[in-house]
XYZ file of C-alpha atoms in Angstrom:
592
model
C -21.673 26.761 -8.562
C -21.690 23.125 -9.784
C -19.282 22.309 -12.530
C -21.008 19.805 -14.853
C -18.748 16.891 -16.174
C -16.723 16.438 -12.859
C -18.973 13.541 -11.771
C -17.568 11.502 -14.502
C -14.029 12.192 -13.272
C -15.163 11.352 -9.656
C -16.779 8.035 -10.654
C -13.913 6.978 -12.947
C -11.214 7.679 -10.167
C -13.071 5.773 -7.532
C -13.777 2.867 -10.028
C -10.163 2.263 -10.736
C -9.323 2.403 -7.029
C -12.029 -0.182 -6.212
C -10.648 -2.448 -9.007
C -7.099 -2.134 -7.613
C -8.350 -3.043 -4.181
C -10.120 -6.167 -5.181
C -8.059 -7.149 -8.390
C -4.696 -5.601 -7.880
C -3.099 -8.422 -9.978
C -5.227 -7.138 -12.967
C -4.691 -3.384 -12.320
C -1.440 -3.053 -10.234
C -1.430 0.741 -10.347
C -5.118 1.196 -9.961
C -4.081 3.544 -6.974
C -3.436 6.352 -9.529
C -7.178 6.775 -9.075
C -6.267 8.313 -5.737
C -4.257 11.224 -7.606
C -7.396 11.835 -9.629
C -9.383 12.227 -6.369
C -6.716 14.403 -4.672
C -6.416 16.753 -7.712
C -10.243 16.948 -7.978
C -10.492 17.739 -4.185
C -7.819 20.368 -4.372
C -9.456 22.025 -7.336
C -12.906 22.173 -5.804
C -11.968 23.357 -2.419
C -9.779 26.050 -3.815
C -12.396 27.073 -6.335
C -15.104 27.472 -3.688
C -12.648 29.329 -1.227
C -11.669 31.583 -4.017
C -15.309 32.374 -4.940
C -15.931 33.194 -1.249
C -12.976 35.632 -1.090
C -13.773 37.284 -4.297
C -17.495 37.614 -3.338
C -17.471 38.287 0.468
C -13.651 39.561 0.890
C -13.232 36.979 3.653
C -13.508 33.249 4.524
C -15.911 32.092 7.120
C -13.742 29.378 8.665
C -16.422 28.247 11.171
C -18.983 27.785 8.413
C -16.420 26.051 6.241
C -15.258 23.584 8.861
C -18.779 22.833 9.922
C -19.823 22.044 6.365
C -16.622 19.713 6.014
C -17.332 17.889 9.186
C -20.940 17.258 8.451
C -19.902 15.919 4.892
C -17.117 13.707 6.069
C -17.647 12.477 9.699
C -20.961 10.678 9.680
C -19.758 8.181 7.099
C -16.659 7.515 8.883
C -18.551 6.839 12.101
C -20.928 4.647 10.463
C -18.248 2.521 8.724
C -16.354 2.052 12.070
C -19.566 1.194 13.899
C -20.451 -1.454 11.100
C -16.952 -2.848 11.010
C -16.495 -3.163 14.724
C -19.553 -5.417 14.975
C -18.692 -7.508 11.865
C -15.205 -8.093 13.050
C -16.312 -10.240 15.781
C -17.197 -12.932 13.227
C -13.686 -13.164 11.520
C -10.257 -14.604 12.140
C -8.591 -12.908 15.236
C -5.509 -12.257 13.015
C -7.611 -9.376 11.455
C -8.251 -7.687 14.817
C -4.575 -7.603 16.032
C -4.077 -4.053 17.181
C -7.637 -3.380 16.281
C -8.028 -0.465 18.794
C -4.952 1.420 17.356
C -6.340 1.028 13.830
C -9.812 2.197 15.142
C -8.263 5.329 16.829
C -6.138 6.115 13.772
C -9.241 5.943 11.545
C -11.371 7.956 13.816
C -8.710 10.625 14.179
C -7.829 10.744 10.564
C -4.222 9.782 11.166
C -4.353 6.267 9.412
C -1.671 7.412 6.882
C 0.937 7.779 9.631
C -0.208 4.672 11.362
C 0.418 2.739 8.200
C 3.842 4.449 7.739
C 4.856 3.473 11.232
C 3.469 -0.186 10.864
C 5.204 -0.561 7.487
C 1.796 -1.150 5.800
C 0.539 -1.133 2.331
C -1.910 -2.941 0.065
C 0.909 -4.946 -1.261
C 2.942 -6.205 1.691
C 0.902 -7.084 4.686
C 0.273 -10.704 5.868
C -3.212 -9.754 7.074
C -4.979 -6.793 5.553
C -5.833 -3.896 7.885
C -9.621 -3.343 8.075
C -9.118 0.502 8.023
C -6.237 0.693 5.590
C -8.220 2.515 3.066
C -8.883 5.538 5.480
C -5.168 6.779 4.871
C -6.717 8.417 1.714
C -9.363 10.161 3.849
C -6.771 11.213 6.418
C -4.800 13.141 3.831
C -7.925 14.676 2.436
C -8.969 15.943 5.872
C -5.478 17.186 6.659
C -5.671 19.375 3.467
C -9.151 20.523 4.291
C -8.070 21.653 7.794
C -4.944 23.526 6.637
C -5.673 25.026 3.255
C -8.385 27.569 4.220
C -6.089 28.799 6.989
C -3.255 29.289 4.492
C -5.673 30.826 1.984
C -7.000 33.140 4.608
C -3.557 34.153 5.615
C -2.624 35.042 1.983
C -5.609 37.179 1.697
C -5.053 39.159 4.911
C -1.363 39.746 3.886
C -2.702 41.056 0.491
C -5.113 43.578 1.910
C -2.621 46.455 1.935
C -1.952 46.426 -1.757
C -3.654 48.598 -4.288
C -5.202 45.790 -6.145
C -6.137 43.387 -3.438
C -7.739 40.751 -5.719
C -4.880 40.704 -8.097
C -2.246 40.575 -5.401
C -4.110 37.833 -3.551
C -4.576 35.717 -6.740
C -0.869 36.052 -7.792
C 0.224 35.037 -4.257
C -2.230 32.130 -4.000
C -0.993 31.099 -7.583
C 2.522 31.335 -6.590
C 1.934 29.517 -3.252
C 0.311 26.630 -4.811
C 2.980 26.221 -7.519
C 5.931 26.268 -5.058
C 4.169 23.777 -2.648
C 3.414 21.517 -5.566
C 7.141 21.610 -6.808
C 8.536 20.952 -3.239
C 6.120 18.120 -2.697
C 6.510 16.430 -5.866
C 10.462 17.085 -5.686
C 10.262 15.164 -2.292
C 8.476 12.236 -3.835
C 11.010 12.012 -6.774
C 14.065 12.475 -4.485
C 12.971 9.999 -1.967
C 12.034 7.388 -4.701
C 15.381 7.811 -6.410
C 17.338 7.549 -3.276
C 15.271 4.275 -2.364
C 14.001 5.802 0.875
C 11.076 4.494 2.792
C 8.506 3.619 0.097
C 5.577 3.465 2.644
C 6.409 7.113 3.558
C 6.507 8.242 -0.168
C 3.073 6.436 -0.563
C 1.265 7.542 2.561
C 2.729 10.866 3.791
C 1.126 14.223 3.588
C 4.398 15.759 2.617
C 4.512 13.601 -0.683
C 0.721 13.212 -1.450
C -0.349 16.764 -0.916
C 1.343 17.692 -4.325
C -1.808 16.671 -6.153
C -4.036 18.963 -4.065
C -1.601 21.806 -4.770
C -1.888 21.021 -8.430
C -5.629 21.265 -8.265
C -5.404 24.505 -6.308
C -3.155 26.082 -8.731
C -5.505 25.260 -11.634
C -8.424 26.558 -9.624
C -6.753 29.920 -9.444
C -5.894 29.720 -13.141
C -9.625 29.173 -13.993
C -10.600 32.084 -11.882
C -7.912 34.441 -13.307
C -7.615 33.622 -16.889
C -9.870 32.828 -19.954
C -8.980 30.023 -22.235
C -10.350 28.360 -25.334
C -13.061 25.700 -25.132
C -11.413 22.352 -24.908
C -13.285 19.461 -26.649
C -14.694 17.665 -23.395
C -15.191 14.130 -24.796
C -11.966 13.857 -26.670
C -10.074 15.380 -23.657
C -11.548 13.372 -20.827
C -11.643 10.142 -22.590
C -8.024 10.496 -23.848
C -6.879 11.361 -20.219
C -8.886 8.516 -18.922
C -7.363 5.917 -21.258
C -3.843 7.134 -20.711
C -4.484 6.801 -16.969
C -5.915 3.351 -17.415
C -2.851 2.283 -19.519
C -0.676 3.348 -16.777
C -2.690 1.700 -14.281
C -2.056 -1.658 -16.231
C 1.698 -0.934 -16.796
C 2.974 0.474 -13.564
C 3.016 -1.007 -10.019
C 3.605 -0.103 -6.384
C 7.231 -1.330 -6.529
C 8.307 0.606 -9.680
C 10.302 3.745 -9.282
C 8.871 5.271 -12.432
C 5.330 5.164 -10.823
C 6.339 7.877 -8.373
C 8.736 9.777 -10.475
C 6.629 9.986 -13.659
C 3.280 8.204 -13.005
C 1.964 10.596 -10.231
C 3.015 13.692 -12.097
C 1.275 12.529 -15.428
C -1.818 11.427 -13.677
C -2.116 14.902 -12.041
C -1.525 16.557 -15.224
C -4.051 14.399 -17.281
C -6.594 15.075 -14.495
C -6.074 18.812 -14.853
C -6.779 18.564 -18.529
C -9.921 16.691 -17.873
C -11.001 19.403 -15.350
C -10.282 22.358 -17.688
C -12.257 20.645 -20.378
C -15.233 20.228 -18.089
C -14.926 23.959 -16.858
C -14.813 25.163 -20.335
C -17.967 23.133 -21.418
C -20.967 24.618 -19.494
C -23.493 22.748 -21.692
C -22.288 19.247 -20.930
C -25.084 16.771 -20.372
C -24.393 14.195 -17.788
C -25.926 10.763 -18.245
C -28.618 9.817 -15.579
C -26.618 6.814 -14.194
C -23.569 8.923 -13.430
C -25.830 11.594 -11.687
C -27.350 8.782 -9.572
C -24.019 7.042 -8.806
C -21.930 10.222 -7.981
C -23.515 10.905 -4.589
C -22.931 7.476 -3.299
C -19.171 7.270 -4.197
C -17.975 8.554 -0.797
C -20.087 5.918 1.079
C -18.971 3.153 -1.371
C -15.337 3.965 -0.933
C -15.654 3.873 3.019
C -17.490 0.615 3.182
C -16.266 -1.551 0.245
C -12.739 -2.324 1.749
C -13.531 -3.568 5.109
C -16.426 -5.523 3.785
C -14.323 -7.136 1.062
C -11.549 -7.977 3.643
C -14.104 -9.748 5.805
C -15.870 -11.559 3.003
C -12.418 -12.706 1.541
C -11.545 -14.194 4.886
C -14.617 -16.268 4.924
C -15.349 -17.224 1.147
C -13.486 -17.929 -1.974
C -12.813 -15.000 -4.282
C -15.933 -15.218 -6.487
C -18.262 -15.665 -3.660
C -16.419 -12.828 -1.618
C -16.898 -10.582 -4.540
C -20.361 -11.290 -4.776
C -21.178 -10.818 -0.998
C -19.016 -7.620 -1.083
C -21.227 -6.042 -3.721
C -24.418 -7.025 -1.991
C -23.456 -6.191 1.514
C -21.719 -2.866 0.567
C -24.766 -1.944 -1.498
C -27.088 -2.388 1.520
C -24.752 -0.596 3.881
C -24.301 2.440 1.560
C -27.988 2.743 1.253
C -28.563 2.576 5.127
C -25.686 5.060 5.474
C -26.817 7.498 2.974
C -30.447 7.417 3.461
C -30.767 6.769 7.185
C -27.609 7.232 9.287
C -26.261 10.483 7.688
C -29.843 12.332 7.845
C -30.141 11.294 11.494
C -26.678 12.719 12.112
C -27.339 15.888 10.150
C -30.664 16.523 11.806
C -32.540 16.063 8.470
C -35.727 13.931 7.990
C -35.212 10.293 6.925
C -37.047 9.853 3.611
C -37.279 6.261 2.445
C -39.989 7.079 -0.191
C -42.366 4.592 1.161
C -41.826 6.033 4.839
C -40.741 9.405 6.082
C -39.395 9.916 9.605
C -38.272 12.938 11.350
C -36.942 11.779 14.711
C -36.735 14.245 17.546
C -33.433 15.769 18.794
C -33.601 13.499 21.680
C -33.869 10.336 19.765
C -31.122 11.539 17.335
C -28.722 12.133 20.249
C -29.414 8.959 21.937
C -28.914 7.017 18.790
C -25.559 8.666 17.955
C -24.297 8.319 21.442
C -25.201 4.637 21.336
C -23.310 4.271 17.973
C -20.185 5.883 19.563
C -20.372 3.734 22.783
C -20.865 0.507 21.027
C -18.098 1.215 18.589
C -15.675 1.957 21.337
C -16.738 -0.984 23.580
C -16.501 -3.239 20.647
C -13.150 -1.976 19.505
C -11.686 -2.483 22.967
C -13.233 -5.962 23.213
C -11.911 -6.918 19.849
C -8.453 -5.831 20.960
C -8.628 -7.506 24.233
C -9.647 -10.767 22.678
C -6.860 -10.691 20.070
C -3.177 -11.686 20.208
C -0.349 -9.119 20.112
C 0.728 -10.592 16.870
C -0.715 -11.954 13.573
C -0.158 -15.834 13.650
C 2.046 -15.713 10.708
C 4.202 -12.749 12.262
C 4.280 -14.852 15.468
C 5.675 -17.874 13.430
C 8.210 -15.629 11.801
C 9.327 -14.238 15.257
C 9.478 -17.687 16.692
C 11.516 -19.083 13.772
C 13.805 -15.997 13.916
C 14.357 -16.501 17.629
C 15.094 -20.114 17.138
C 17.630 -19.236 14.320
C 19.335 -16.797 16.737
C 19.584 -19.562 19.349
C 20.930 -22.054 16.775
C 23.510 -19.445 15.653
C 24.705 -19.136 19.320
C 25.122 -22.820 19.509
C 26.918 -22.917 16.275
C 29.286 -20.107 17.347
C 30.010 -22.073 20.575
C 30.782 -25.240 18.529
C 33.159 -23.159 16.306
C 34.978 -21.747 19.432
C 35.270 -25.320 20.933
C 36.561 -26.571 17.553
C 39.071 -23.666 17.440
C 40.254 -24.426 21.015
C 40.596 -28.113 20.190
C 42.601 -27.428 17.095
C 44.924 -25.051 18.866
C 45.604 -27.697 21.595
C 45.791 -30.601 19.192
C 47.579 -29.221 15.996
C 48.292 -32.813 14.968
C 44.529 -33.871 14.917
C 42.986 -30.819 13.109
C 39.547 -31.492 12.139
C 38.785 -31.439 8.510
C 35.262 -31.251 7.383
C 34.833 -33.194 4.159
C 31.278 -31.876 3.363
C 30.644 -29.204 0.846
C 29.735 -26.178 2.942
C 26.513 -24.334 1.849
C 25.588 -20.759 3.113
C 21.876 -20.161 2.454
C 20.615 -16.533 2.589
C 16.809 -16.047 2.759
C 13.895 -13.830 3.834
C 10.820 -14.698 6.015
C 9.854 -17.597 3.553
C 12.840 -19.723 4.777
C 12.416 -19.052 8.543
C 9.644 -21.659 8.651
C 11.599 -24.568 7.154
C 15.173 -23.513 8.293
C 15.539 -26.288 10.697
C 14.212 -28.802 8.367
C 16.719 -27.826 5.788
C 19.815 -27.935 8.060
C 18.580 -31.201 9.366
C 18.163 -32.892 6.070
C 21.042 -31.499 4.128
C 24.497 -31.851 5.699
C 26.862 -28.950 5.662
C 24.030 -26.145 5.259
C 23.736 -23.135 7.354
C 20.572 -21.018 6.844
C 20.573 -17.303 7.510
C 17.040 -15.982 7.095
C 15.424 -12.775 8.268
C 11.904 -11.367 7.897
C 11.464 -8.647 5.223
C 15.044 -8.890 4.088
C 15.638 -7.194 0.746
C 17.364 -8.784 -2.186
C 19.564 -5.566 -2.291
C 20.950 -6.453 1.156
C 22.550 -9.703 -0.281
C 25.828 -8.277 -1.428
C 26.513 -6.636 2.139
C 25.608 -9.919 3.979
C 27.972 -11.805 1.578
C 30.780 -9.337 2.428
C 30.169 -9.695 6.198
C 30.395 -13.655 5.836
C 33.698 -13.129 3.972
C 35.276 -11.040 6.593
C 34.275 -13.573 9.182
C 35.474 -16.448 6.950
C 32.197 -18.263 7.302
C 30.991 -18.114 3.657
C 30.451 -21.603 2.226
C 31.724 -23.035 -0.969
C 28.260 -22.755 -2.229
C 25.945 -19.731 -1.706
C 22.230 -20.314 -2.009
C 20.226 -17.048 -2.542
C 16.597 -17.527 -1.555
C 15.553 -13.805 -1.700
C 13.426 -11.757 -4.087
C 9.890 -11.314 -2.514
C 10.985 -8.162 -0.943
C 12.990 -6.697 -4.031
C 12.802 -2.980 -4.635
C 15.397 -2.191 -7.275
C 15.909 -3.509 -10.774
C 16.689 -7.259 -9.894
C 19.179 -7.917 -12.572
C 21.346 -4.956 -11.181
C 20.996 -6.353 -7.740
C 22.028 -9.808 -8.884
C 25.011 -8.451 -10.753
C 26.213 -6.869 -7.385
C 25.859 -10.299 -5.677
C 28.023 -11.808 -8.327
C 30.625 -9.134 -7.899
C 30.628 -9.657 -4.003
C 31.148 -13.449 -4.261
C 34.823 -14.545 -3.691
C 36.693 -16.610 -6.231
C 35.876 -20.271 -6.577
C 32.443 -19.856 -5.076
C 29.387 -21.236 -6.652
C 25.905 -19.580 -6.471
C 22.493 -21.166 -6.470
C 19.532 -18.774 -7.159
C 16.061 -19.761 -5.886
C 13.235 -18.499 -8.142
C 10.540 -16.784 -5.822
C 6.902 -17.405 -5.647
C 4.313 -14.848 -4.721
C 0.794 -15.380 -5.707
C 0.093 -11.553 -5.248
C 1.756 -10.893 -8.637
C 1.906 -12.278 -12.090
C 3.999 -15.218 -12.804
C 6.873 -15.601 -13.650
C 7.904 -13.181 -11.101
C 10.273 -10.372 -12.196
C 12.934 -11.485 -9.836
C 12.685 -15.135 -11.101
C 13.169 -13.831 -14.621
C 16.168 -11.873 -13.694
C 17.628 -14.957 -11.903
C 17.251 -17.067 -15.092
C 18.998 -14.418 -17.130
C 21.893 -14.448 -14.530
C 22.194 -18.139 -14.496
C 22.282 -18.262 -18.275
C 25.047 -15.607 -18.240
C 27.470 -17.215 -15.604
C 28.535 -20.920 -15.621
C 29.079 -20.949 -11.972
C 25.416 -20.016 -11.221
C 22.634 -22.703 -10.854
C 18.973 -21.889 -11.094
C 16.527 -23.577 -8.710
C 12.945 -23.554 -10.162
C 10.878 -23.299 -6.997
C 8.415 -20.933 -8.568
C 7.693 -23.389 -11.426
C 7.235 -25.995 -8.804
C 4.878 -24.050 -6.751
C 2.830 -23.085 -9.701
C 2.232 -26.677 -10.455
C 1.174 -27.398 -6.882
C -1.073 -24.698 -5.426
C -1.706 -27.056 -2.509
C 1.621 -25.987 -1.135
C 0.168 -22.591 -0.310
C -3.422 -23.545 0.662
C -4.501 -21.606 3.659
C -1.564 -19.215 3.555
C -0.890 -15.646 2.393
C 0.454 -16.981 -1.050
C 3.986 -16.202 -0.013
C 5.000 -18.407 2.954
C 4.360 -22.028 3.192
C 4.823 -22.676 6.954
C 3.972 -25.995 8.510
C 3.039 -27.711 5.124
C 5.149 -30.845 5.000
C 4.587 -31.489 1.368
C 6.020 -28.136 0.524
C 8.940 -28.658 2.896
C 9.779 -31.863 1.231
C 9.461 -30.585 -2.229
C 11.550 -27.560 -1.463
C 14.310 -29.661 0.022
C 14.366 -31.948 -2.934
C 14.841 -29.268 -5.443
C 17.494 -27.644 -3.075
C 19.395 -30.768 -2.737
C 19.356 -31.241 -6.504
C 20.531 -27.718 -7.097
C 23.440 -27.973 -4.501
C 24.521 -31.305 -6.196
C 24.500 -29.643 -9.547
C 26.316 -26.676 -8.271
C 28.926 -28.745 -6.574
C 29.887 -30.286 -9.969
C 30.563 -26.958 -11.593
C 33.721 -24.839 -11.470
C 33.742 -21.928 -9.081
C 33.735 -18.176 -9.843
């Protein structure tokens, strides 16, 4: 049974995901479209499983898995094959750990690969070519496990007087309990600031949407309900989800605590409206587009990443549309029919390859894909160039710290042996705490500004600053002026985090807050706004407007990821000039 009206939902969900992937600065929570697709999948799979149980009193698992495999795998194989060939033409940074990504994608474990590598659409220096397959991995995990659980529920219900009713009640209750547990885990981990990547990519948190869909599928089968106005319900749900997609973001807790739940709920309303309106007339364009959505999703992301690496954004977008369109047609009308054993119908030409030709073609695709993946990995470095720079800079900082510690020990020994000639440092001592952004120009700062000590670390959170300050206090190494150059990795509400920094500072200390520039987000950055607020509130706090400077000079970030400005001399000089000015201004103020 085909439910009219659901194609609108499918096309809408995929559309906002595509917009998010390409224009996440415009639609920062477009990933809510994933929830739409997950709820829809949970509903449709459960709806058809329940149909089969009610009709045949059993589930043919072999037929089910064969159907799912034929639906899902050909597109994935084609995508991997095409990307493995195209990847030879792009920067080697994109093929670091390529074989690992290749295997994760082919084995439908990309979501756990991204969790282990700390990946996301937001945080990577270089985008993974198969990052988008995390979505498919979770779909496949649900497709594999849910029919087994449904079959188990049915078999344990057979001994009851009313098998159908008992089975339905147990299925209903199981779906509801699993939804509550999964959503509860999402909310709990978000509230406790646990691994955000796990919350976003894990089966344990994301399967809640599928369970919601399954719950409603059982509801539709068991109960009657009034006809819901389709147009009003579906448009209303779509508008609210779109508003949330504009207002929320990956970093906001409310996205996971409330946004996911509301999107699931609104999707269900749209599904119920579609089911209750059997006379819906779907417009021709939607009917035409819907069958291609799966192929479009599979191919658009790697094509966009490859094109973006070679062209400016407008050209990359145009090339993505053209190349994706061509590849989608080849996959849908040629590759998939060959894989499925169906005739290739190109309107002007009909071909029905022999079984031998099909097998040779598919084996060739698999072999070429594997050989290409191995070759790409072999030809690539172990690290992305920017990650390598960060690692080298971090190593240099550690060696520099060892040298400083040795000098401190030598100084202490000299002071102990020569109490009458105790060394007195007349300079204003400044402790600079930063993240990976400062690893590049750490040596430049320490060389140009006397009395400064830079402590920078990759992926350091703003929330860690109070703890670091406490450690410096205990060791007696905290400077008279503390410069905080953190913020690109802030998770919590920045004003609250900065207030904790203020609280951790010892008396008479002065603080400089460096505004953070991150081209991936709208300016001014939320952390920069919080820093201004804190600087206005406390007289011993000085605001250094680096973000404002960077916005005036985009050339500082030319050829970079839009966050780090490694190796760009003009940027180093401009940063130092502002830093010297801020330290001088801070030195004239009274301390805390």
